[in-house]
Backbone as CSV, one residue per row, in Angstrom:
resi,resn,N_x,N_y,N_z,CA_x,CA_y,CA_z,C_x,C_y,C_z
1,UNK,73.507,-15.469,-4.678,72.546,-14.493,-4.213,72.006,-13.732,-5.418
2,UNK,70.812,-13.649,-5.785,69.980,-13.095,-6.895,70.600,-11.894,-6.662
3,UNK,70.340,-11.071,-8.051,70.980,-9.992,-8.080,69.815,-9.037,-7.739
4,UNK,69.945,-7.922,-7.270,68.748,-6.742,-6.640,68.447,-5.968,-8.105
5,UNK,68.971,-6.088,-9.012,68.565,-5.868,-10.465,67.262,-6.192,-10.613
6,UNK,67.232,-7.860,-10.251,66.215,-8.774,-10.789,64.996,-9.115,-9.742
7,UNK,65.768,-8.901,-8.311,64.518,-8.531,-6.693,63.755,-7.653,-7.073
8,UNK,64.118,-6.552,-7.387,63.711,-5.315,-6.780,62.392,-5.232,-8.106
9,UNK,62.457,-5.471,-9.645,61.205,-5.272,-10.302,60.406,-6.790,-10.155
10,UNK,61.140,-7.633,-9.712,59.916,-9.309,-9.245,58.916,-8.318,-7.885
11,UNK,59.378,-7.770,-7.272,58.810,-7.448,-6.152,57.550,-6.275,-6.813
12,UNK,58.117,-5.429,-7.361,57.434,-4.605,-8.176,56.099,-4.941,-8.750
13,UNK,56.287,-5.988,-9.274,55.473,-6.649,-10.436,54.698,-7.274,-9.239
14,UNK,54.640,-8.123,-8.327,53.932,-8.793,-7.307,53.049,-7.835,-6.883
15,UNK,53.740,-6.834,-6.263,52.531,-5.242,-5.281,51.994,-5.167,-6.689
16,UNK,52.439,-4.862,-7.963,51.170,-4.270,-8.802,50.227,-5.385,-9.077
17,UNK,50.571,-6.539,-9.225,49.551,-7.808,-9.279,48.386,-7.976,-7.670
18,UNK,49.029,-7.576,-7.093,48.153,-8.061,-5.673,47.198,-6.880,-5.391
19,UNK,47.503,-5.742,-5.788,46.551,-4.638,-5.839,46.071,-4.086,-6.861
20,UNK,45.941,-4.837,-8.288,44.968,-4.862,-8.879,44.252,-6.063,-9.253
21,UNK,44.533,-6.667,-8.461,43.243,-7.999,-7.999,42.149,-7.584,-6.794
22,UNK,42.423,-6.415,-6.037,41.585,-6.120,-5.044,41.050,-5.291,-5.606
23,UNK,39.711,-5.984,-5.259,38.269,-4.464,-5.728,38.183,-3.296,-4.944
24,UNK,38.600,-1.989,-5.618,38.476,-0.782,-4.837,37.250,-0.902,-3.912
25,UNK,36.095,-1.210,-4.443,34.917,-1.241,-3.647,34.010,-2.642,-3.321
26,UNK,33.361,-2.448,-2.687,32.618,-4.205,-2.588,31.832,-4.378,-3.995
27,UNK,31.882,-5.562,-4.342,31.182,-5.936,-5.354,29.718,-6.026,-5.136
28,UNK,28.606,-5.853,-6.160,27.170,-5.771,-5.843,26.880,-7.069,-5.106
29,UNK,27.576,-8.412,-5.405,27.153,-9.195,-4.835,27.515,-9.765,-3.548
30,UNK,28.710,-8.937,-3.419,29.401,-9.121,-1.719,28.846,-7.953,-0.872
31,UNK,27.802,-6.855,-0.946,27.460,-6.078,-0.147,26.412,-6.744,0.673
32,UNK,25.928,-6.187,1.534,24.879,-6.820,2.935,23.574,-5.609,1.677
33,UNK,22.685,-6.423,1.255,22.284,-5.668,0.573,20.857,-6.848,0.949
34,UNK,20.491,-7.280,2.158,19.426,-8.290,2.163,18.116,-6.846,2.476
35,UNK,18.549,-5.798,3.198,17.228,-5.315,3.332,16.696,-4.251,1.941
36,UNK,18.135,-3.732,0.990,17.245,-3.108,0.453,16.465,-3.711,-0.711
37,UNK,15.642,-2.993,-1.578,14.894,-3.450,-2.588,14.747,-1.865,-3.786
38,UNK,14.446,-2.517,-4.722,14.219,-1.233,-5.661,12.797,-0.725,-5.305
39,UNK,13.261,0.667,-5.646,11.486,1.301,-6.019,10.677,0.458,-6.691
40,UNK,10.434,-0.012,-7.658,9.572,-1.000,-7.927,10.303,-2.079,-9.251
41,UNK,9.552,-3.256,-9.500,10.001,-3.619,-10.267,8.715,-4.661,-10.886
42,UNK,7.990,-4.193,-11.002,6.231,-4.911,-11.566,6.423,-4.156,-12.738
43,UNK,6.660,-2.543,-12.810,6.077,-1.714,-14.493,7.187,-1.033,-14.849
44,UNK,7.344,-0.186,-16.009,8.456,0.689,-16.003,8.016,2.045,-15.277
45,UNK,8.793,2.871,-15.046,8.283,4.222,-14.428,7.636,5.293,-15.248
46,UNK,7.162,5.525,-14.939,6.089,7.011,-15.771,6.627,8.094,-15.141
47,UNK,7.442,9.092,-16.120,8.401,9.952,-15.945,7.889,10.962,-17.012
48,UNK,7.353,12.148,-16.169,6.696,13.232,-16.316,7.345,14.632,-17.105
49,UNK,8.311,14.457,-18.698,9.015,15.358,-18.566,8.083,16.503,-18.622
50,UNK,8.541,17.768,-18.140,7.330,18.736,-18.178,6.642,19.231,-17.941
51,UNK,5.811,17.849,-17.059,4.837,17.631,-16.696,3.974,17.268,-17.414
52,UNK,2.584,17.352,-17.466,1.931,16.620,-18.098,1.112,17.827,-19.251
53,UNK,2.158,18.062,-20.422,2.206,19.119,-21.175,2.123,19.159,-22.400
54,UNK,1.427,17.586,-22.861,0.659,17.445,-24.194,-0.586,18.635,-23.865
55,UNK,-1.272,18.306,-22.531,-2.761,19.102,-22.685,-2.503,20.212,-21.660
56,UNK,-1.479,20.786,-20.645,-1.217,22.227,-20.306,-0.151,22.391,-20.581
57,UNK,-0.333,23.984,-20.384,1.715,24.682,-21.343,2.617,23.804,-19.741
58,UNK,3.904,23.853,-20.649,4.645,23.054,-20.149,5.314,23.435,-19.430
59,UNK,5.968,22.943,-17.960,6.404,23.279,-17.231,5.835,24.437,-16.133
60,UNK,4.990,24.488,-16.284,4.044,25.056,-15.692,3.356,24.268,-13.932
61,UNK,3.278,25.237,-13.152,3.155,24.354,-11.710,1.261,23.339,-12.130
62,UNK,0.311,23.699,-13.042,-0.580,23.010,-13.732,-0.185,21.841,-14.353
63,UNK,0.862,21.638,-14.850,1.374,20.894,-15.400,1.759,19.926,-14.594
64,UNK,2.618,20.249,-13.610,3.293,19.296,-12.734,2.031,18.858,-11.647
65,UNK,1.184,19.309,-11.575,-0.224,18.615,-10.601,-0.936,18.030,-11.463
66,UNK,-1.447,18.022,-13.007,-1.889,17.426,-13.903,-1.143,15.936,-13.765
67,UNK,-0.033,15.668,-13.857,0.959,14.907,-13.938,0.749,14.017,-12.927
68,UNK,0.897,14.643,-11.588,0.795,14.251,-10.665,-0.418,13.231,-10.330
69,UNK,-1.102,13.840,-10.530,-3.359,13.380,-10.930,-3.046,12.562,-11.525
70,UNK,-1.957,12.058,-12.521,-2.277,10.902,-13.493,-1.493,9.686,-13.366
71,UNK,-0.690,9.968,-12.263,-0.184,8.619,-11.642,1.677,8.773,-12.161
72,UNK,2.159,10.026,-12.384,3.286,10.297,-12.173,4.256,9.663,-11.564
73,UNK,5.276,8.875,-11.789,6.384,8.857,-10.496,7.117,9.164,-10.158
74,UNK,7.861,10.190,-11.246,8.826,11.271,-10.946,8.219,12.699,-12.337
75,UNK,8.608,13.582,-11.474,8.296,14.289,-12.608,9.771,15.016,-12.887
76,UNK,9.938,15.076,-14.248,11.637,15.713,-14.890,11.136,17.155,-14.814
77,UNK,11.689,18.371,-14.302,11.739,19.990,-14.046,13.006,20.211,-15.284
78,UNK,12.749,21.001,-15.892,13.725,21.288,-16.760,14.111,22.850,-16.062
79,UNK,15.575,23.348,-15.637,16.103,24.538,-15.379,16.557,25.508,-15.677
80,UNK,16.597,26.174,-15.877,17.191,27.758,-16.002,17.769,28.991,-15.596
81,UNK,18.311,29.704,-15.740,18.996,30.829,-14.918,18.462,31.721,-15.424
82,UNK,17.880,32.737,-14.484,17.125,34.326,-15.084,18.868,35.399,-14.923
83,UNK,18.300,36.353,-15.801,19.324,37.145,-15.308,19.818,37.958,-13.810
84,UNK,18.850,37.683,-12.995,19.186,38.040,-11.468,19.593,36.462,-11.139
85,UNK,20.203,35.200,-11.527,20.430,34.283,-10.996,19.368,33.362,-10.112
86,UNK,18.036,33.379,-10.338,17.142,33.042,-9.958,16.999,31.538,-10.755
87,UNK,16.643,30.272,-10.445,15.934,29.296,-11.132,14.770,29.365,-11.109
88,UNK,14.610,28.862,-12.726,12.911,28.798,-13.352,13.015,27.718,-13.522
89,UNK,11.529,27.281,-14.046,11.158,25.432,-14.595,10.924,26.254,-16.081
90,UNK,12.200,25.764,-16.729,11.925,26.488,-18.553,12.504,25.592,-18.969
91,UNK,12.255,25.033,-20.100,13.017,23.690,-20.954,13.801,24.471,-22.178
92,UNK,13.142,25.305,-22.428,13.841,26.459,-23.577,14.126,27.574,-23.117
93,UNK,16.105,28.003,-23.634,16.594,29.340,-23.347,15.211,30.491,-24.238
94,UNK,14.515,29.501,-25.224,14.394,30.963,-25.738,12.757,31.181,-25.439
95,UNK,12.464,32.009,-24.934,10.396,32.524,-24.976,9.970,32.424,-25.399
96,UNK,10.110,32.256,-27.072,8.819,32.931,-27.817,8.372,31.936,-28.414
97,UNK,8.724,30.764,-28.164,7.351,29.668,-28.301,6.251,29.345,-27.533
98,UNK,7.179,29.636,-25.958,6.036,28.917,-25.053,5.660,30.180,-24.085
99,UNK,5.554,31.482,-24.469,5.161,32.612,-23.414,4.828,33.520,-24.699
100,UNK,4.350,34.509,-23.762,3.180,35.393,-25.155,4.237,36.930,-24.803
101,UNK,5.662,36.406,-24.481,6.448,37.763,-24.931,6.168,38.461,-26.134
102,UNK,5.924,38.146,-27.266,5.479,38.853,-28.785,4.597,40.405,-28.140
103,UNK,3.900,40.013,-27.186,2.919,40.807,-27.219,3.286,42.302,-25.772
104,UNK,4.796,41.665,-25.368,4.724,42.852,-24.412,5.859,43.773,-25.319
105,UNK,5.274,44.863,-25.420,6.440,45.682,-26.086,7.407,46.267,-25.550
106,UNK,7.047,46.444,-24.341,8.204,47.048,-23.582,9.023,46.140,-23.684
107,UNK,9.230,44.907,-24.208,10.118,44.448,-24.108,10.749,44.159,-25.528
108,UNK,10.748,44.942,-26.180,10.685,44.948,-27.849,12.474,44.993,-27.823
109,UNK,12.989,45.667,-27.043,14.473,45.882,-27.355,15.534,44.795,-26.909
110,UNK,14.962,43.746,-25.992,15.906,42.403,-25.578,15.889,41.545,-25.954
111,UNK,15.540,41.658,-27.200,15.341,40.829,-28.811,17.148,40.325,-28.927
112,UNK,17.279,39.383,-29.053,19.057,39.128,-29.381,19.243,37.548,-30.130
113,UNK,19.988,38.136,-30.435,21.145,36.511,-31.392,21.823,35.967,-30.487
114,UNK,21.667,34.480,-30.143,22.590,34.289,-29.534,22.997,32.630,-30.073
115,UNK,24.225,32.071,-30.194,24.424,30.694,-30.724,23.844,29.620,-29.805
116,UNK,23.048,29.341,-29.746,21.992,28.136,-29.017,22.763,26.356,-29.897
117,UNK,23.649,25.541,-29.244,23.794,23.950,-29.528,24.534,24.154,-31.622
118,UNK,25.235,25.496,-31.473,25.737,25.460,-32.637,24.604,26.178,-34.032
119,UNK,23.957,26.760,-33.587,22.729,27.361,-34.146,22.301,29.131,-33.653
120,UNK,22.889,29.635,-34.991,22.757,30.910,-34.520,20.579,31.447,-34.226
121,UNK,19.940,31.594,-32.681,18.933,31.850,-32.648,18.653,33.241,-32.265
122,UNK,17.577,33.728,-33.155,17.228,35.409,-32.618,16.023,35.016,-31.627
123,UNK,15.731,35.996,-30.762,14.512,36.003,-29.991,15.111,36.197,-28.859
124,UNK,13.766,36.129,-28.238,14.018,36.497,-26.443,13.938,35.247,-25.387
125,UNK,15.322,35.508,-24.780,16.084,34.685,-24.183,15.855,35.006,-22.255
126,UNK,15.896,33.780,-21.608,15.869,34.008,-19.887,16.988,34.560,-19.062
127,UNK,18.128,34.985,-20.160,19.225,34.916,-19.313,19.359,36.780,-19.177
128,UNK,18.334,37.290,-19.907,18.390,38.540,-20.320,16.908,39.219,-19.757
129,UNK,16.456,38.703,-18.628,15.211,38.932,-17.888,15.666,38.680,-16.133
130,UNK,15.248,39.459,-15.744,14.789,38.951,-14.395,13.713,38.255,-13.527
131,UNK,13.729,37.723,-12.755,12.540,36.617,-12.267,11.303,37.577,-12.406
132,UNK,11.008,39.028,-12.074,9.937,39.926,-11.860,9.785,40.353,-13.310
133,UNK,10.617,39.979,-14.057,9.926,40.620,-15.256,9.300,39.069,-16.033
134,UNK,9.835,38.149,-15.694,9.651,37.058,-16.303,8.172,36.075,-15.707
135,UNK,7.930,36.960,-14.623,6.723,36.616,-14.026,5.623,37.514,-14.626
136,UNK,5.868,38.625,-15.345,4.638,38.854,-16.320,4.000,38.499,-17.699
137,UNK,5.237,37.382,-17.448,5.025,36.715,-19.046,3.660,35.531,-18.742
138,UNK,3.299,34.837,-19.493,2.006,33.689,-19.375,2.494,33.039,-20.677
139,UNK,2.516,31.744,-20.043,2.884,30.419,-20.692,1.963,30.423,-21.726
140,UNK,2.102,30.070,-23.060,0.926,29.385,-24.000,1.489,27.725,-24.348
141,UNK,0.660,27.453,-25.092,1.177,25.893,-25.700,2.093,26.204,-26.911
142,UNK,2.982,25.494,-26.723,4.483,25.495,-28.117,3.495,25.513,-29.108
143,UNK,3.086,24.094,-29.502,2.463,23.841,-30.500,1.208,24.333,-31.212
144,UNK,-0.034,24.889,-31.964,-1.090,25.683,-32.100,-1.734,24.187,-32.511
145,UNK,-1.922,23.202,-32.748,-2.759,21.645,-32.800,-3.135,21.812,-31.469
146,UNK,-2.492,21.789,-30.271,-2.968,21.463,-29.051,-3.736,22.801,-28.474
147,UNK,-4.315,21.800,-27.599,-5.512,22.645,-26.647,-4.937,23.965,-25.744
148,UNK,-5.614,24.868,-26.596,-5.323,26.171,-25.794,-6.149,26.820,-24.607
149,UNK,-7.119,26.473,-24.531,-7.882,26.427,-23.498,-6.966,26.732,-21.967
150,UNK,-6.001,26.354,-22.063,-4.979,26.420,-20.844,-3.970,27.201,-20.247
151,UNK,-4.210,27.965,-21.647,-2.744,29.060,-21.974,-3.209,30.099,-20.863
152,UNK,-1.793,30.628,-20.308,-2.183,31.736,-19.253,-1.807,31.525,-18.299
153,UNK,-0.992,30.605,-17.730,0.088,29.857,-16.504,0.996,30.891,-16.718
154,UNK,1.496,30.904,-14.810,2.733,32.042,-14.735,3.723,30.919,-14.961
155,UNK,5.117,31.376,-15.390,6.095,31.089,-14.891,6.465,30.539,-13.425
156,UNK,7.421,29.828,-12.835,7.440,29.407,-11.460,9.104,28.952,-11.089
157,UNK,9.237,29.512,-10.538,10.605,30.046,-9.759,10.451,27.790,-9.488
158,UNK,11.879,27.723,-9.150,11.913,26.052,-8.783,11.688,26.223,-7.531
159,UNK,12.016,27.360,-6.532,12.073,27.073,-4.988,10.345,27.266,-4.513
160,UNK,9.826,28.277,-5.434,8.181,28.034,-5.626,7.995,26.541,-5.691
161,UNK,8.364,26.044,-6.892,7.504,25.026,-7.204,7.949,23.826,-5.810
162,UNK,9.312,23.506,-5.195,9.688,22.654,-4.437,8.922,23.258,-2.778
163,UNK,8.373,24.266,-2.469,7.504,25.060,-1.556,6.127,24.097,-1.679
164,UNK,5.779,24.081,-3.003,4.258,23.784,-3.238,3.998,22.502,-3.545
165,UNK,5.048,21.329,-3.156,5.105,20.243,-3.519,3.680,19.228,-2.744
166,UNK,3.109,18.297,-3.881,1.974,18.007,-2.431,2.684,16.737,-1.489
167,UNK,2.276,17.382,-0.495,2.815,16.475,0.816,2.640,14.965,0.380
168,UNK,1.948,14.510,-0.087,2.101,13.038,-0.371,3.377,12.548,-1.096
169,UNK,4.170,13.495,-1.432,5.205,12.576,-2.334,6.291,12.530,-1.381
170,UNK,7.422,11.710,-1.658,8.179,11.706,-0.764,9.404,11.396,-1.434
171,UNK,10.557,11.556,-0.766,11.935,11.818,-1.502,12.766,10.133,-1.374
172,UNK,13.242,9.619,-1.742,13.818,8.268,-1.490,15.030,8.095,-1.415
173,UNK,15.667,8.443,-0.645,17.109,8.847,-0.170,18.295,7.383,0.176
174,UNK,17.746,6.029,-0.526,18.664,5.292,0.131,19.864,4.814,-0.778
């Protein structure tokens, strides 16, 4: 009679062999997968970071309908937290590239240092504003090469911008 020394880890070794031969989940090619299909597969996708913010300030609800107008298929929202916990569409913690804060003085004193990705940055930051104060700011273009003609977009809360979405687009949930 085998000794239970030598049963008991053969048996061991079998359960760990037999259950890691079974796939936790179905494999792509064993799923019932005859009805679905991808979103497309003719072009690559045109993915809007920004919006369309070579030629309006960026992130801007102009931006994201510009985008839209030009045959968009997703557009990327970049997020933020105001200091009342509010989300904005801001790609940068800090203002003073893409909003004409420089010019409000009352806000001269929420000037701060803060370490931004290992980089100590001064300027004025979203986390140190509230949505109502941050709605008197107006977007300009980062860059001074590009067309300014445009500058002067509010800021836009995300639950704004997901409010004002145009009804033609639609969400793809499968």
């Amino acid at each position: 009679m085998p000794s239970l020394r030598i049963v008991v880890p053969f048996i061991f070794l079998l359960l760990v062999d037999w259950c890691s031969a079974r796939p936790l989940y179905p494999l792509p090619s064993r799923r019932n997968d005859r009805n679905r299909r991808p979103l497309q597969t003719f072009r690559p996708y045109n993915v809007a970071h920004r919006g369309s913010n070579g030629e309006i300030p960026e992130e801007s609800a102009a931006a994201y309908m510009k985008a839209i107008e030009e045959g968009a298929d997703f557009i990327e929202a970049d997020v933020l937290a105001t200091k009342d916990g509010v989300l904005i569409c801001s790609h940068d913690v800090n203002l003073d590239d893409t909003t004409d804060i420089d010019d409000h003085k009352e806000f001269a004193d929420r000037k701060r240092t803060y370490e931004v990705q290992a980089v100590n940055i001064t300027g004025y930051f979203t986390v140190d504003f509230t949505l109502e104060e941050l709605k008197s700011l107006l977007l300009k273009q980062r860059y001074p090469f590009r067309d300014q003609q445009y500058n002067g977009q509010t800021l836009i809360s995300v639950l704004l911008l997901l409010m004002n979405l145009p009804t033609k687009l639609t969400c793809n949930s499968t």
